[in-house]
Coordinates of C-alpha atoms in Angstrom, one line a residue:
X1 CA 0.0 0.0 0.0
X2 CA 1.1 3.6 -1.3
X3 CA 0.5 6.0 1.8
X4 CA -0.1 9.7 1.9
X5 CA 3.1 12.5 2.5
X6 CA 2.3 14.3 5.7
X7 CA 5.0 16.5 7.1
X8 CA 8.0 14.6 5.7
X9 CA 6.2 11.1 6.8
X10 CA 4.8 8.1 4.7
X11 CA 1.6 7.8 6.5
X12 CA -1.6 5.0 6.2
X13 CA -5.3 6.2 5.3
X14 CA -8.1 5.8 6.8
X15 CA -9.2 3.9 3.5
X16 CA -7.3 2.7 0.5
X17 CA -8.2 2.9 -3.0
X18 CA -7.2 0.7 -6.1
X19 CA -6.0 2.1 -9.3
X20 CA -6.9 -0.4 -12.3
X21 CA -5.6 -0.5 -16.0
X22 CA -8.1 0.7 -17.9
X23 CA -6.8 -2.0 -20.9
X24 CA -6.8 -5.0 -18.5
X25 CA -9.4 -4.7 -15.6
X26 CA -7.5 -7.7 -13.7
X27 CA -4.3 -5.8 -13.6
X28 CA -4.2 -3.5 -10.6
X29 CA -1.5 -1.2 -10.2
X30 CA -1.5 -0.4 -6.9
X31 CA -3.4 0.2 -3.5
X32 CA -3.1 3.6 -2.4
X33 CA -3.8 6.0 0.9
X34 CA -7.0 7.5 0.9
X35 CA -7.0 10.7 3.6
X36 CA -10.0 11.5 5.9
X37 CA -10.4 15.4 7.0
X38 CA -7.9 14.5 9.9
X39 CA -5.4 14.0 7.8
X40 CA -6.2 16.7 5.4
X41 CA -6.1 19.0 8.4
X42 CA -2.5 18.0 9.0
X43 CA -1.5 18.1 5.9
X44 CA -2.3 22.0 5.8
X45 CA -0.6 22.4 9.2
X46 CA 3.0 20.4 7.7
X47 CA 2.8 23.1 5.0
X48 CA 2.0 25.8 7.4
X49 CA 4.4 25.4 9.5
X50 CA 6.8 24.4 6.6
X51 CA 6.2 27.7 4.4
X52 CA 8.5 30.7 6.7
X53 CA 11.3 28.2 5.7
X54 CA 11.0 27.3 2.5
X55 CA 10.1 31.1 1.8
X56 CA 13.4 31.4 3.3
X57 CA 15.5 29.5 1.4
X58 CA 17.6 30.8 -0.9
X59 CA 16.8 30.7 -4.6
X60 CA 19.7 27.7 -5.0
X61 CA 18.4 25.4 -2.4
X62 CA 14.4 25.7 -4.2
X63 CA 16.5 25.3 -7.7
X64 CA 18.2 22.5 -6.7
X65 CA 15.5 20.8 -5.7
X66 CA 13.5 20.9 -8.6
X67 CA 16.4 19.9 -10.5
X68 CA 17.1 16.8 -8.8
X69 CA 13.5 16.2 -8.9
X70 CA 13.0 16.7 -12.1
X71 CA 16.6 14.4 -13.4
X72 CA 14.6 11.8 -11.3
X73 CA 12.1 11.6 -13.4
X74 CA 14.2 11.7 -16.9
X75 CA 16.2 8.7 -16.0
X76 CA 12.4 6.9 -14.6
X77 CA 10.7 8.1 -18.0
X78 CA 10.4 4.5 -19.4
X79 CA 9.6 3.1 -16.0
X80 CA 6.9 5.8 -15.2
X81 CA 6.0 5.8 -18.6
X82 CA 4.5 2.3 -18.3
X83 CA 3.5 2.9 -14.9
X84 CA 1.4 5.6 -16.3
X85 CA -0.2 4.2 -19.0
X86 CA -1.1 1.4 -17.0
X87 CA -2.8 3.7 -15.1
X88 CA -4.5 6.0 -17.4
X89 CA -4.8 4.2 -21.0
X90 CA -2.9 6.3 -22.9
X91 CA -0.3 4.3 -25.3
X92 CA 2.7 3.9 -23.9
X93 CA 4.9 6.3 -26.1
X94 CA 2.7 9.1 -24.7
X95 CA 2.8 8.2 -21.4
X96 CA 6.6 8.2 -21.9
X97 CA 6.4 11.6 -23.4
X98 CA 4.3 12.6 -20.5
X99 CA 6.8 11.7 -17.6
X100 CA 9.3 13.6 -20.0
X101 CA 7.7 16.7 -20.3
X102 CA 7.3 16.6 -16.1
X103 CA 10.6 16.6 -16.5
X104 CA 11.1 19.8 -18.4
X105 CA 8.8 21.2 -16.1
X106 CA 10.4 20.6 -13.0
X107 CA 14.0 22.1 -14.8
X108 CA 12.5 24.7 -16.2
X109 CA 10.6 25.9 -12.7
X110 CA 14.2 25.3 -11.3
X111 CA 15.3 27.8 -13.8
X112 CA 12.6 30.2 -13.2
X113 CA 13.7 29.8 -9.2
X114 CA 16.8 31.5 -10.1
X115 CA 15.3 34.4 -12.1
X116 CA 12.5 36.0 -9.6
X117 CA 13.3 39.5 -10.0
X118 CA 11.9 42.6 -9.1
X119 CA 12.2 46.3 -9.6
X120 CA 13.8 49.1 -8.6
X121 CA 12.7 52.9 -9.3
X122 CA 13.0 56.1 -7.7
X123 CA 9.9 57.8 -6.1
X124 CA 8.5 60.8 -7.4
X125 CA 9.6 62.2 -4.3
X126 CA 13.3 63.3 -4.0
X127 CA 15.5 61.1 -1.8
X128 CA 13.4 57.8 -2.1
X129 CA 14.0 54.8 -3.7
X130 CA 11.1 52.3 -5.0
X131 CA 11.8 49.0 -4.7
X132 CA 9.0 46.2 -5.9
X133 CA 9.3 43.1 -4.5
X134 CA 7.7 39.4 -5.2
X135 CA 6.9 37.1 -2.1
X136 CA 5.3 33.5 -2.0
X137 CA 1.8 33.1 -1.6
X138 CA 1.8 31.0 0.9
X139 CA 0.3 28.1 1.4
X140 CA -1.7 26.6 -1.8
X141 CA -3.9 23.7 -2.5
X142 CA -3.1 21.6 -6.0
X143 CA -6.1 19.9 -7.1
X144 CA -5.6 17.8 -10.3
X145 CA -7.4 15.5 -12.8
X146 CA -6.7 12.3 -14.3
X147 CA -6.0 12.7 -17.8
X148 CA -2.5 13.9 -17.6
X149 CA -1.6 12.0 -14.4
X150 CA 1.7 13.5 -14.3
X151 CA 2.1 16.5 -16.3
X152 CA -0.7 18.6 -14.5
X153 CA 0.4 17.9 -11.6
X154 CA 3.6 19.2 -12.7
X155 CA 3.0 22.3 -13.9
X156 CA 0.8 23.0 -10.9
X157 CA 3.4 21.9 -8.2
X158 CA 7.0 22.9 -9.8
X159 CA 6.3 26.5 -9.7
X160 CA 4.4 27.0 -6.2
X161 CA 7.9 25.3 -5.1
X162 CA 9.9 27.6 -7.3
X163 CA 8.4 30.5 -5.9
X164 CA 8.4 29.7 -2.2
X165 CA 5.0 28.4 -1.6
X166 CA 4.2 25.0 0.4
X167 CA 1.9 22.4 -1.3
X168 CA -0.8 20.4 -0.2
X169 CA -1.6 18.1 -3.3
X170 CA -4.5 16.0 -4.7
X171 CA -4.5 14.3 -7.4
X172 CA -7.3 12.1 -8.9
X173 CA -8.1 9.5 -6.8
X174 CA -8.8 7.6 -10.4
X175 CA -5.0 8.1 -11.4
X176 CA -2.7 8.3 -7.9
X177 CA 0.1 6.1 -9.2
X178 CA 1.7 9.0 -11.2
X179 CA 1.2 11.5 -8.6
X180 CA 2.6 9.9 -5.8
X181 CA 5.8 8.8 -7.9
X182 CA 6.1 12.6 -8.6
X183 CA 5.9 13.4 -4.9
X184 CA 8.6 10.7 -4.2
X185 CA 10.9 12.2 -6.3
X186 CA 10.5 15.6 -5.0
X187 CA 10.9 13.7 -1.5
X188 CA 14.2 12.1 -2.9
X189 CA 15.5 15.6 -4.0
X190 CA 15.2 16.9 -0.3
X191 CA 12.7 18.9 0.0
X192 CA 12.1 19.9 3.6
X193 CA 9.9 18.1 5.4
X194 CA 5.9 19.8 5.2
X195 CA 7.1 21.8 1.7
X196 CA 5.3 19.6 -0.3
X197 CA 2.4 17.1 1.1
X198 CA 0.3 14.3 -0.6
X199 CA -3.6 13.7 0.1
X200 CA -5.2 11.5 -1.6
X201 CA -8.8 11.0 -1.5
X202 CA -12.3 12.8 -2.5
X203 CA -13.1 16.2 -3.6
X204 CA -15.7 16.4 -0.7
X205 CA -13.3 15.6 2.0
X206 CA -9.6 16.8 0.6
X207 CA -11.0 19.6 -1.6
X208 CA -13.5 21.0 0.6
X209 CA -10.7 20.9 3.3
X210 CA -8.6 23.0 0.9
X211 CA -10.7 25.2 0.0
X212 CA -12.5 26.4 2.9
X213 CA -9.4 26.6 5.2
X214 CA -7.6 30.2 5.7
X215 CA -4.0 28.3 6.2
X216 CA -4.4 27.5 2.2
X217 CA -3.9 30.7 0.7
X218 CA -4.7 29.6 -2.8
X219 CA -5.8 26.6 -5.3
X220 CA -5.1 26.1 -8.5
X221 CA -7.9 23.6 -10.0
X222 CA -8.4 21.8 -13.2
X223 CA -11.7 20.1 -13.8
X224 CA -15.2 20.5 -14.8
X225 CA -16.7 23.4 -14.6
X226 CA -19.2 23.0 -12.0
X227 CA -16.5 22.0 -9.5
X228 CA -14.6 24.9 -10.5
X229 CA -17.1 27.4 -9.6
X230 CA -17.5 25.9 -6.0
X231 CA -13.8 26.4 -6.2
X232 CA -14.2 30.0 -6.6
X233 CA -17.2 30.9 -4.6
X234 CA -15.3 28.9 -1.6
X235 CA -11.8 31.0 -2.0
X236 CA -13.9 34.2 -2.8
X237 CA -15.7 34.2 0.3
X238 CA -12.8 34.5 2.4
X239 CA -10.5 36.1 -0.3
X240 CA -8.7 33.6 -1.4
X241 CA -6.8 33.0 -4.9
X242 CA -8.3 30.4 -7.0
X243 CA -6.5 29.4 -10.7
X244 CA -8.9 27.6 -12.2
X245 CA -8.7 25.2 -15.8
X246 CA -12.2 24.2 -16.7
X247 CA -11.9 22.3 -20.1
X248 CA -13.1 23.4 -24.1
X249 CA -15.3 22.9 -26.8
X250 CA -12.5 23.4 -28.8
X251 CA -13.2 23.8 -32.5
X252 CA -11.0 23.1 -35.6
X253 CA -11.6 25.2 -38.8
X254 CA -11.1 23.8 -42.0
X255 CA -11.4 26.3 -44.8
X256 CA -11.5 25.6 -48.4
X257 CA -7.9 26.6 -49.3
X258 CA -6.7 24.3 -46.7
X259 CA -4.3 21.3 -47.5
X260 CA -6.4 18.4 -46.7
X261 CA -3.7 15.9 -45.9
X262 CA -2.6 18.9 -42.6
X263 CA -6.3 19.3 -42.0
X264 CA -7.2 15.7 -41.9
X265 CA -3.9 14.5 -40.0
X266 CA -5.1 17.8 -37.8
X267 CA -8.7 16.6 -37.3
X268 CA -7.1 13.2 -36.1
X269 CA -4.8 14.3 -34.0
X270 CA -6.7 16.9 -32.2
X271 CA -9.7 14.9 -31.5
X272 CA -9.3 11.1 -31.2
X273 CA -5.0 11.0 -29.9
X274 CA -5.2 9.8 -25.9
X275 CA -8.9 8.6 -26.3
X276 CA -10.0 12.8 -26.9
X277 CA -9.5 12.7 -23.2
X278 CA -8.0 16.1 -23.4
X279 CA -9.7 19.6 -22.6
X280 CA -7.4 21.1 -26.0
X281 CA -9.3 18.5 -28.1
X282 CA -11.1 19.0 -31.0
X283 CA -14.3 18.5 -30.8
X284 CA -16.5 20.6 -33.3
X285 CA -14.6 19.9 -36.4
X286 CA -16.4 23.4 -38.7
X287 CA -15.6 23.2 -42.2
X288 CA -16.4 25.0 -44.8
X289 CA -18.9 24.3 -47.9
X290 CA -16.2 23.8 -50.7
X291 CA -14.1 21.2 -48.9
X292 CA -16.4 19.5 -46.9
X293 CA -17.5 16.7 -48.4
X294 CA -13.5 15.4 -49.1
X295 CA -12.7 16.8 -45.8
X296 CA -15.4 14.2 -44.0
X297 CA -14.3 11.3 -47.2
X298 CA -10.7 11.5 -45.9
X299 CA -11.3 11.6 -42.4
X300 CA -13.3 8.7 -42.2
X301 CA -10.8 6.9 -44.0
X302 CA -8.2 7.9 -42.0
X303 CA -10.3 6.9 -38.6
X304 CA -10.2 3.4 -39.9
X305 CA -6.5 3.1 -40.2
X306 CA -6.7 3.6 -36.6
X307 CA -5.6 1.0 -34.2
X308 CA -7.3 0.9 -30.5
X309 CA -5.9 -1.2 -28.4
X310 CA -3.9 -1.9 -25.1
X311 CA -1.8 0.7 -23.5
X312 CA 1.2 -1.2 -23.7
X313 CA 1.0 -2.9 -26.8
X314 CA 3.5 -1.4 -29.8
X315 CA 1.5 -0.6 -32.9
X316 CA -1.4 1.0 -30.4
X317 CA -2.5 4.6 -31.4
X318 CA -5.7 4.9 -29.6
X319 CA -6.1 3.9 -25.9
X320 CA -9.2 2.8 -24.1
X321 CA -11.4 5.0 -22.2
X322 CA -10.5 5.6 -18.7
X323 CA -13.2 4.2 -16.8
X324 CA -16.6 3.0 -16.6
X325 CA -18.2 6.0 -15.7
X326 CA -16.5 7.9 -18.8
X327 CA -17.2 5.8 -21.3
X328 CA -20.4 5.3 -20.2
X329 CA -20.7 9.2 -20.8
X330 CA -19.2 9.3 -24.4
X331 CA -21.8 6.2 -25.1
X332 CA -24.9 8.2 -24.0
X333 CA -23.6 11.4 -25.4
X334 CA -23.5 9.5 -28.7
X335 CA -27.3 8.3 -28.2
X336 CA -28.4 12.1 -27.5
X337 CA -26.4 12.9 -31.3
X338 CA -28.7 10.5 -32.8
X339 CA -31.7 11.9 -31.0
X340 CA -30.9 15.5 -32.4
X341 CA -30.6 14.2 -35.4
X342 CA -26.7 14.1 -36.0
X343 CA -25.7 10.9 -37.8
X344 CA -22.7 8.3 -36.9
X345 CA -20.8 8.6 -40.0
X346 CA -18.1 6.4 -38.7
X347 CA -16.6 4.3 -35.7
X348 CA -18.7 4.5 -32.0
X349 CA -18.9 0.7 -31.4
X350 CA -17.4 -0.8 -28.3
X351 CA -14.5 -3.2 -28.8
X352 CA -13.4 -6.3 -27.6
X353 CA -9.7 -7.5 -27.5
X354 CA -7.4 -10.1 -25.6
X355 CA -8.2 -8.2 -22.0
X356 CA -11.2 -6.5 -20.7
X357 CA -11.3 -2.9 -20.7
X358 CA -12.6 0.6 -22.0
X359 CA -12.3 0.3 -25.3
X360 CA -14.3 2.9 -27.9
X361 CA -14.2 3.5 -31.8
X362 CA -13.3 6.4 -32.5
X363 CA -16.2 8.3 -34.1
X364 CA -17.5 11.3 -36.4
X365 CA -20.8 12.8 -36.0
X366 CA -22.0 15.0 -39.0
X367 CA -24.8 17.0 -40.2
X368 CA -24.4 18.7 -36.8
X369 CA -25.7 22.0 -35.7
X370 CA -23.9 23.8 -33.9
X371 CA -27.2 24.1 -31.4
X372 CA -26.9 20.9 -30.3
X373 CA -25.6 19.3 -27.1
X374 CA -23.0 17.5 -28.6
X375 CA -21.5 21.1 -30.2
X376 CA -22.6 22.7 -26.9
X377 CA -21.3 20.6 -24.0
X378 CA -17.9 18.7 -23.4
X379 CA -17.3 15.0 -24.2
X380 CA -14.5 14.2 -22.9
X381 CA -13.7 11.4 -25.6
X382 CA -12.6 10.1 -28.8
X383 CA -15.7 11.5 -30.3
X384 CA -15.6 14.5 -32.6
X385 CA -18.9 16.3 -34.8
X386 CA -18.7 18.1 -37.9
X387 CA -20.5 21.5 -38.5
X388 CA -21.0 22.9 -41.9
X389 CA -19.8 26.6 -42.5
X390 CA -20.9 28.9 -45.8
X391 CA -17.7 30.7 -45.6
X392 CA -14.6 31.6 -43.4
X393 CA -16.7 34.8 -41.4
X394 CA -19.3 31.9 -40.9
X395 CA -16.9 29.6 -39.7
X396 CA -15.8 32.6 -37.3
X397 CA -19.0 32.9 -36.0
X398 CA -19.5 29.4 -35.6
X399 CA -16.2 28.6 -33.8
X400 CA -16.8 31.7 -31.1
X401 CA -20.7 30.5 -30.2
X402 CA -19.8 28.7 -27.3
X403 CA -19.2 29.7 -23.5
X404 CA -16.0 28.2 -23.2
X405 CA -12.3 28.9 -24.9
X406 CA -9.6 27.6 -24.2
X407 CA -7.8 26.1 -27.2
X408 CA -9.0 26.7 -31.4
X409 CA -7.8 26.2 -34.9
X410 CA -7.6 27.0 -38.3
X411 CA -6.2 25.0 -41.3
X412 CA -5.6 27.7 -43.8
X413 CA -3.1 28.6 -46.6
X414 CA -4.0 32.1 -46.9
X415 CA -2.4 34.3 -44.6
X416 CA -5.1 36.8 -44.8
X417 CA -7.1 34.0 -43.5
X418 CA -4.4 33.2 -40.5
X419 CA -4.2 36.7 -39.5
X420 CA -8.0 37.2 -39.5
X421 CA -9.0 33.7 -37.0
X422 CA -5.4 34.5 -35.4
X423 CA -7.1 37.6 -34.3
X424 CA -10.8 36.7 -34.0
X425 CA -10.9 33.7 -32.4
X426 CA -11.9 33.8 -29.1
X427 CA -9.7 31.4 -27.2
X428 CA -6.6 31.2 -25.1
X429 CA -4.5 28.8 -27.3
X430 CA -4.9 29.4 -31.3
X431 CA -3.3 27.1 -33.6
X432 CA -2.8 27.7 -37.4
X433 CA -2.2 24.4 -39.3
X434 CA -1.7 22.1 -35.8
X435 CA -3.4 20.2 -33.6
X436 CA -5.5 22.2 -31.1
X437 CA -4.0 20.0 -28.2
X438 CA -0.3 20.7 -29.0
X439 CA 0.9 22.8 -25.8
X440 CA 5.0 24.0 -24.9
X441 CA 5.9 23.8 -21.4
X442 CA 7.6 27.1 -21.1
X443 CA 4.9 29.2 -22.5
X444 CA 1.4 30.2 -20.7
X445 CA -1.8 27.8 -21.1
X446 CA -5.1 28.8 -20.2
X447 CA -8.5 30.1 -22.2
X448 CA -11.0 33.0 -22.1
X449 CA -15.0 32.8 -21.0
X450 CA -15.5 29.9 -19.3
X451 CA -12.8 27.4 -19.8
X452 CA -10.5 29.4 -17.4
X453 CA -10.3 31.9 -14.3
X454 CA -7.3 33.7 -12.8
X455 CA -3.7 33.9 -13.6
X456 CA -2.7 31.8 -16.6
X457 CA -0.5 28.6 -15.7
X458 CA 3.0 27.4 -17.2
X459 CA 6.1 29.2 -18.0
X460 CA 6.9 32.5 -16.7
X461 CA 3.6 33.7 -16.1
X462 CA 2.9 31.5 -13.3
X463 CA 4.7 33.5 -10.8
X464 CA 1.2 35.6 -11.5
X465 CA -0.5 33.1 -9.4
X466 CA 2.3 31.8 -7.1
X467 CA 3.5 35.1 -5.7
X468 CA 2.7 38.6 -4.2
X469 CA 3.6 42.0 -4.7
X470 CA 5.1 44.1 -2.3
X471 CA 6.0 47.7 -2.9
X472 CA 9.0 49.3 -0.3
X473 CA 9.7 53.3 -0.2
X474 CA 13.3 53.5 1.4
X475 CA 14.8 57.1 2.6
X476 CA 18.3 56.2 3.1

């Protein structure tokens, strides 16, 4: 049994919890610590107690943590690759690529420790100097979810350590494996006991805890949206700092002067690669009247090229579905398609293979509305719908009429085209001739409306979040 990080200290749940591969349902990779409020409670006090230290510390001592933490997990890629997609179904290259990317994370946060700089000014009034100063947080609560079991919780915890905060972190109780490996490693690079603590367990006992305690001077979320905004009414009662990421409707243009082999390999990439289970995905696929028809042709063929199998298994592309629950979800959502009239133009069956487990065909809805609740509300899965456009201001239109925006697209040759979607589109993330879900480590993430809330995350803009301002008049 995994237990929970209090303080510095392995310690037992109250409960446990079993994390299950998704491709094999008889494989279980682990039994983990599940915290009760108790615990949760103690956990805030470790990082309490924890933070005047660590805020402290010098720059090097936070770097060289981060560093070592993050070479940890380099040389355990392959292992915690595997480990991960065990965990979480994604194929195993990508899982790979995932623990990599931590990586980068953690060394580039290490950098970023170094390079926390502030101002200096003189006053308006004669004799005084200005100088403008950043200072940790304080205490902050990490609150992940499971489809990037490692890589979220990276870019959530590397720069809250950076910048001088102390952690209390839960992951997914669906995904824990990745987490806690991540947490050992930062363990291993010696962090100070109570910098960075592990909770495992529910949102209604960990998160609640989190959010509603004034020791935890922030949280930084990702989830659904209705979780989110309990997230922010909580914090904003007592003045707390919520960062919140609360997923996309994310739509891919195709216009006619686009090159259909980059659309289509686009389209595939952005909505079906790790199962669609990504909140960048691509899931209203608007395309325009004189390219349609080849554009849908192409794809479909395309989709059934596509190989679905085990995690683990080499010539995998597609993993399964994550749980039950989920695909459960993309099923029904595909049976409310049909009821609004959208036809299955290809893929949507359940599969079988050699183990028990999640497994979905991909699929393509089209002549879909952009009305409908499969245009309107988030999947979650390898399921993408296909809206028709009359022309590139109607595909505009189309692509903004939703409440969220976090990541959009356009497949275009025309650079009058780029620069007019580049600039219209209403979205955090734009990508011209790439996937939607394609996102850098070192450069900010986060959407407009209401995908996302607060400070963005990732690269140098996360000290936004992590850190705040003091101002100091000095008369020598």
């Amino acid at each position: 049994m995994q237990a929970n990080l209090i303080g510095g200290e392995w310690v037992e749940g109250a409960t446990t919890v079993l994390d299950r591969n998704p491709s094999d349902l008889s494989d279980v990779v682990g039994e983990f610590a599940v915290a009760d409020e108790t615990q949760v409670d103690a956990a805030i006090a470790a990082a309490a107690a924890a933070g005047p230290g660590w805020a402290a510390a010098s720059p090097m001592e936070r770097s060289n943590v981060l560093e070592t933490a993050g070479l940890e997990l380099a040389a355990r890629a392959e292992e915690l690759g595997e480990q991960l997609a065990r965990e979480e179904g994604k194929p195993r290259a990508e899982a790979i690529g995932e623990v990599q990317r931590a990586s980068q994370i953690f060394r580039f946060f290490a950098g970023e420790a170094l390079r926390m700089a502030g101002e200096h000014q003189r006053s308006v009034r004669p004799g005084v100097d200005v100088d403008v100063l950043r200072e940790p947080l304080g205490v902050v609560g990490i609150i992940t979810p499971w489809n990037f079991p490692i890589a979220i919780p990276a870019w959530k915890v590397a720069p809250a350590l950076a910048y001088g905060c102390t952690v209390v972190f839960k992951p997914a109780e669906l995904v824990p494996a990745s987490a806690w490996s991540m947490v050992e490693a930062i363990a291993h690079a010696g962090a100070p006991p109570g910098v960075c603590n592990l909770v495992i367990g529910p949102g209604g006992v960990v998160g609640e805890r989190l959010v509603h305690d004034a020791r935890v001077r922030g949280v930084s979320f990702t989830g659904s949206q209705a979780v989110g905004a309990g997230v922010a009414s909580g914090l904003a009662a007592r003045f707390g700092r919520s960062q919140l990421e609360m997923g996309g409707k994310n739509p891919l243009v195709v216009l006619d002067d686009a090159d259909l082999d980059v659309a289509v390999d686009c389209a595939i990439q952005g909505a079906f690669f790790q199962t669609g289970q990504r909140c960048t995905a691509s899931s209203r696929l608007i395309v325009t009247a004189g390219i349609h028809d080849r554009f849908v042709d192409a794809t479909i063929e395309r989709m059934r090229a596509l190989r679905v199998g085990h995690a683990l298994a080499a010539d995998t592309q597609i993993g399964p579905v994550v749980s039950a629950d989920q695909l459960q979800q993309d099923l029904d959502y595909l049976d409310i398609g049909a009821k609004e009239g959208a036809d299955l133009a290809a893929g949507g069956a359940q599969l079988e293979r050699d183990t028990e487990g999640y497994y979905l065909e991909p699929a393509l809805l089209v002549g879909t509305s952009n009305d409908m609740r499969v245009n309107r509300e988030e999947i979650f899965g390898p399921i993408a719908s296909v809206v028709r456009a009359d022309d590139p201001e109607h595909a505009l239109a189309l692509a903004n009429d939703t409440e969220f925006g976090l990541s959009a697209g356009v497949c275009t040759t025309s650079l009058k085209h780029a620069a007019m979607f580049r600039d219209g589109l209403q979205a955090g993330i734009v990508a011209i001739n790439l996937p939607t879900a394609g996102v850098d480590h070192h450069v900010p993430f986060g959407g407009t409306k209401g995908s996302s809330s607060g400070p963005r995350e990732q690269g140098r803009y996360a000290v936004e979040f992590y850190t705040t301002v003091k101002t100091t008049y000095t008369r020598p």
